[in-house]
Coordinates of C-alpha atoms and ligand atoms in Angstrom, one line a residue:
M1 CA 80.9 10.1 42.4
A2 CA 82.0 13.7 42.9
G3 CA 85.6 14.3 41.7
E4 CA 85.5 11.3 39.3
P5 CA 86.0 11.9 35.6
Q6 CA 82.7 12.5 33.7
A7 CA 82.5 10.8 30.3
D8 CA 80.5 13.7 28.8
C9 CA 82.7 16.5 30.2
L10 CA 84.9 18.5 27.7
F11 CA 87.4 19.6 30.4
C12 CA 87.7 16.0 31.8
K13 CA 88.6 15.0 28.2
I14 CA 91.3 17.8 28.1
V15 CA 92.7 16.5 31.4
A16 CA 92.8 12.9 29.9
G17 CA 94.4 14.1 26.7
E18 CA 91.4 13.0 24.7
V19 CA 90.7 16.6 23.4
P20 CA 93.7 18.7 22.4
A21 CA 94.5 22.0 24.2
T22 CA 97.4 24.4 24.4
I23 CA 98.6 23.5 27.9
V24 CA 100.7 26.1 29.5
R25 CA 101.2 24.6 32.9
E26 CA 100.4 21.3 34.7
T27 CA 100.7 20.2 38.3
E28 CA 99.6 17.1 40.2
T29 CA 96.2 18.6 40.8
T30 CA 95.7 21.2 38.0
V31 CA 96.0 21.9 34.3
A32 CA 96.2 25.4 32.7
F33 CA 95.5 25.9 29.0
R34 CA 94.6 28.7 26.6
D35 CA 91.0 29.5 26.1
I36 CA 89.9 28.5 22.6
N37 CA 88.0 31.9 22.2
P38 CA 90.2 34.4 24.0
Q39 CA 88.6 37.5 25.4
A40 CA 92.0 39.2 26.1
P41 CA 95.6 38.8 24.8
T42 CA 96.2 36.5 27.8
H43 CA 93.2 34.2 28.5
V44 CA 94.1 31.0 30.3
L45 CA 91.8 28.6 32.1
V46 CA 93.1 26.9 35.3
I47 CA 91.1 23.7 36.1
P48 CA 91.2 21.0 38.7
K49 CA 92.1 17.5 37.3
T50 CA 89.1 16.2 39.4
H51 CA 85.6 16.9 38.2
Y52 CA 83.3 19.3 40.1
P53 CA 80.6 21.3 38.3
N54 CA 81.7 24.7 39.7
A55 CA 84.1 26.4 42.1
A56 CA 81.7 26.3 45.0
S57 CA 81.4 22.5 45.0
L58 CA 85.1 22.1 44.5
A59 CA 85.8 24.5 47.4
A60 CA 83.5 22.5 49.7
A61 CA 85.0 19.1 48.8
E62 CA 88.7 19.9 48.1
P63 CA 89.6 23.3 49.5
Q64 CA 93.3 22.6 49.0
V65 CA 92.7 22.3 45.2
I66 CA 91.0 25.7 45.1
A67 CA 94.2 27.0 46.7
D68 CA 96.3 25.2 44.1
I69 CA 94.2 26.8 41.3
L70 CA 94.7 30.3 42.7
G71 CA 98.4 29.6 43.2
E72 CA 98.6 28.5 39.6
S73 CA 96.8 31.6 38.4
R74 CA 99.7 33.6 39.9
E75 CA 102.2 31.4 38.1
V76 CA 100.4 31.9 34.8
A77 CA 100.3 35.7 35.3
A78 CA 104.0 35.7 36.0
A79 CA 104.8 33.6 32.9
E80 CA 102.6 35.8 30.7
Q81 CA 104.2 38.9 32.2
I82 CA 100.8 40.5 33.1
E83 CA 101.5 40.9 36.9
D84 CA 102.6 44.5 36.6
T85 CA 99.9 45.6 34.1
G86 CA 97.1 43.9 36.0
Y87 CA 94.9 40.9 35.4
R88 CA 91.6 39.4 36.5
V89 CA 90.7 35.9 37.8
V90 CA 87.1 34.9 37.4
F91 CA 85.0 31.8 38.4
N92 CA 81.7 32.1 36.4
T93 CA 79.2 30.2 38.5
G94 CA 75.9 29.2 37.0
A95 CA 74.4 29.8 33.5
G96 CA 73.1 33.3 34.7
A97 CA 76.7 34.3 35.2
G98 CA 77.9 33.0 31.8
Q99 CA 79.1 29.6 32.9
T100 CA 78.9 27.3 29.8
V101 CA 81.3 24.4 30.8
F102 CA 80.3 22.7 34.1
H103 CA 83.7 21.6 35.2
A104 CA 85.2 24.2 37.6
H105 CA 87.6 26.6 35.9
L106 CA 89.3 29.8 36.7
H107 CA 89.7 32.4 33.9
V108 CA 93.0 34.3 34.0
L109 CA 92.6 37.4 31.8
G110 CA 95.1 40.2 31.1
G111 CA 97.2 41.9 28.6
R112 CA 94.7 44.8 28.0
G113 CA 92.8 47.3 30.1
L114 CA 89.9 45.6 31.8
Q115 CA 86.7 47.4 32.6
W116 CA 85.0 47.3 36.0
P117 CA 82.2 46.5 36.7
P118 CA 82.2 43.6 34.2
G119 CA 79.1 43.0 32.0
Ligands
5GP1 P1 82.6 29.6 31.0 O1 81.7 30.4 30.0 O2 82.0 28.3 31.4 O3 83.0 30.5 32.2 O4 84.0 29.3 30.3 C1 84.2 28.3 29.5 C2 85.3 28.6 28.6 O5 85.8 27.5 27.9 C3 84.9 29.7 27.5 O6 85.7 30.8 27.6 C4 85.2 28.9 26.2 O7 85.8 29.8 25.2 C5 86.2 27.9 26.6 N1 86.2 26.7 25.8 C6 85.1 26.0 25.4 N2 85.4 24.9 24.7 C7 86.8 24.9 24.7 C8 87.7 23.9 24.1 O8 87.4 23.0 23.5 N3 89.0 24.2 24.3 C9 89.4 25.3 25.0 N4 90.7 25.5 25.1 N5 88.6 26.2 25.6 C10 87.2 26.0 25.4
ZN2 ZN1 84.9 17.4 34.1

């Protein structure tokens, strides 16, 4: 059932504490942890505790949780002191856009200059 933990999902395992991660923030609905392969000095992933394969399906089913994730990205940026220098939030959606983990997650990237448009 949508939203239920998936046995074969890496990020569900991080939510459950079955796979270790460097968690920086946690709320009732979200977890934020450092990306294992950071692409910038700050690279944090904010994920819903519930399982949806991408941001679009999460937004359709639980719009408040998408709002929670965006709110948490702001808290991460403040804690990492990247609000003034600028940061980027990204939902890669689909393999063609670089999505490799099919549990919705928001990348929070900052701490260096970021090019636009992205690759
Ligand atoms: P995507 O490519 O799906 O948008 O992002 C998935 C992200 O998850 C990648 O940036 C990747 O480095 C990160 N990632 C993959 N496996 C792990 C893991 O086991 N732990 C953590 N902390 N991050 C991971
Ligand atoms: Zn999952």
